């Protein structure tokens, strides 16, 4: 077990105990020095769930809640679930299942409302939403923004952070303003799969060295992630579960100790209210 002498949080990864590596990936992460995880449920359709109501998302959420419990037996720190509805679902619903954009919006909002129940009950720490990263029709785009804005409202009501999957951009100022307008502080909105620079909300930076160096130079709050998808059919598609601890070790060699503290202690506290030091055992 490699001890890097600091909490090490991967802010966004997936675990699929039925089809992927599941808990083995957590063991790899922990052996490399990783201590804390935010585990995001996989897109519902990848688990074979064709939701027709908000309640149909419960099996998707429960899979993540269960694997997080098992991860907590392994980690020196803790894992927490992040639950929501993947923005790509809108296209599955409209293109493959005959939903209208408004019907897709309603179903996705209903799924988010169920996710917010888990957060309110202490079963999850944050919500996940967003909008497509690819071109869509105007109707689908506005339905997606309505879903995203509902997630921000639910974050405000539940007093939790909201992770977003969005188009590639370094400016989400408008989304940050939407959050503030409903009472959710914009720093509690996180863009997952972010580059090293981002205006408007907090970046969860993909852990390659170039992006991390930009985040370090910028000196603002940021998180680190892999977006490990735990999909046996796409083994090389993303970073593996050892990546964040390895990058922290590299950051230590570079003398980036202040940035390590930012990404693994102060930003998790700022965004999620999580204390990664108090939840770390020896
Ligand atoms: Zn992801």
PDB file of N, CA and C and ligand atoms in Angstrom, residues 12 14 128 192 227 229, ligand 1:
ATOM      1  N   UNK A  12     -14.192  11.707 -10.175  1.00  0.00           N
ATOM      2  CA  UNK A  12     -15.219  11.197 -11.096  1.00  0.00           C
ATOM      3  C   UNK A  12     -14.726   9.920 -11.761  1.00  0.00           C
ATOM      4  N   UNK A  14     -16.317   5.617 -12.666  1.00  0.00           N
ATOM      5  CA  UNK A  14     -17.452   4.692 -12.634  1.00  0.00           C
ATOM      6  C   UNK A  14     -16.955   3.317 -12.224  1.00  0.00           C
ATOM      7  N   UNK A 128     -25.619  14.472 -10.585  1.00  0.00           N
ATOM      8  CA  UNK A 128     -24.911  14.508 -11.871  1.00  0.00           C
ATOM      9  C   UNK A 128     -25.920  14.807 -12.964  1.00  0.00           C
ATOM     10  N   UNK A 192     -17.178  18.161 -15.084  1.00  0.00           N
ATOM     11  CA  UNK A 192     -16.329  16.981 -15.163  1.00  0.00           C
ATOM     12  C   UNK A 192     -15.679  16.950 -16.548  1.00  0.00           C
ATOM     13  N   UNK A 227     -12.340   9.797 -14.982  1.00  0.00           N
ATOM     14  CA  UNK A 227     -13.483   9.314 -15.752  1.00  0.00           C
ATOM     15  C   UNK A 227     -13.264   7.858 -16.182  1.00  0.00           C
ATOM     16  N   UNK A 229     -14.157   4.402 -16.952  1.00  0.00           N
ATOM     17  CA  UNK A 229     -15.541   3.997 -17.247  1.00  0.00           C
ATOM     18  C   UNK A 229     -15.824   2.541 -16.908  1.00  0.00           C
TER      19      UNK A 229
HETATM   20 ZN1  LIG B   1     -18.057   9.673 -16.449  1.00  0.00          ZN
END
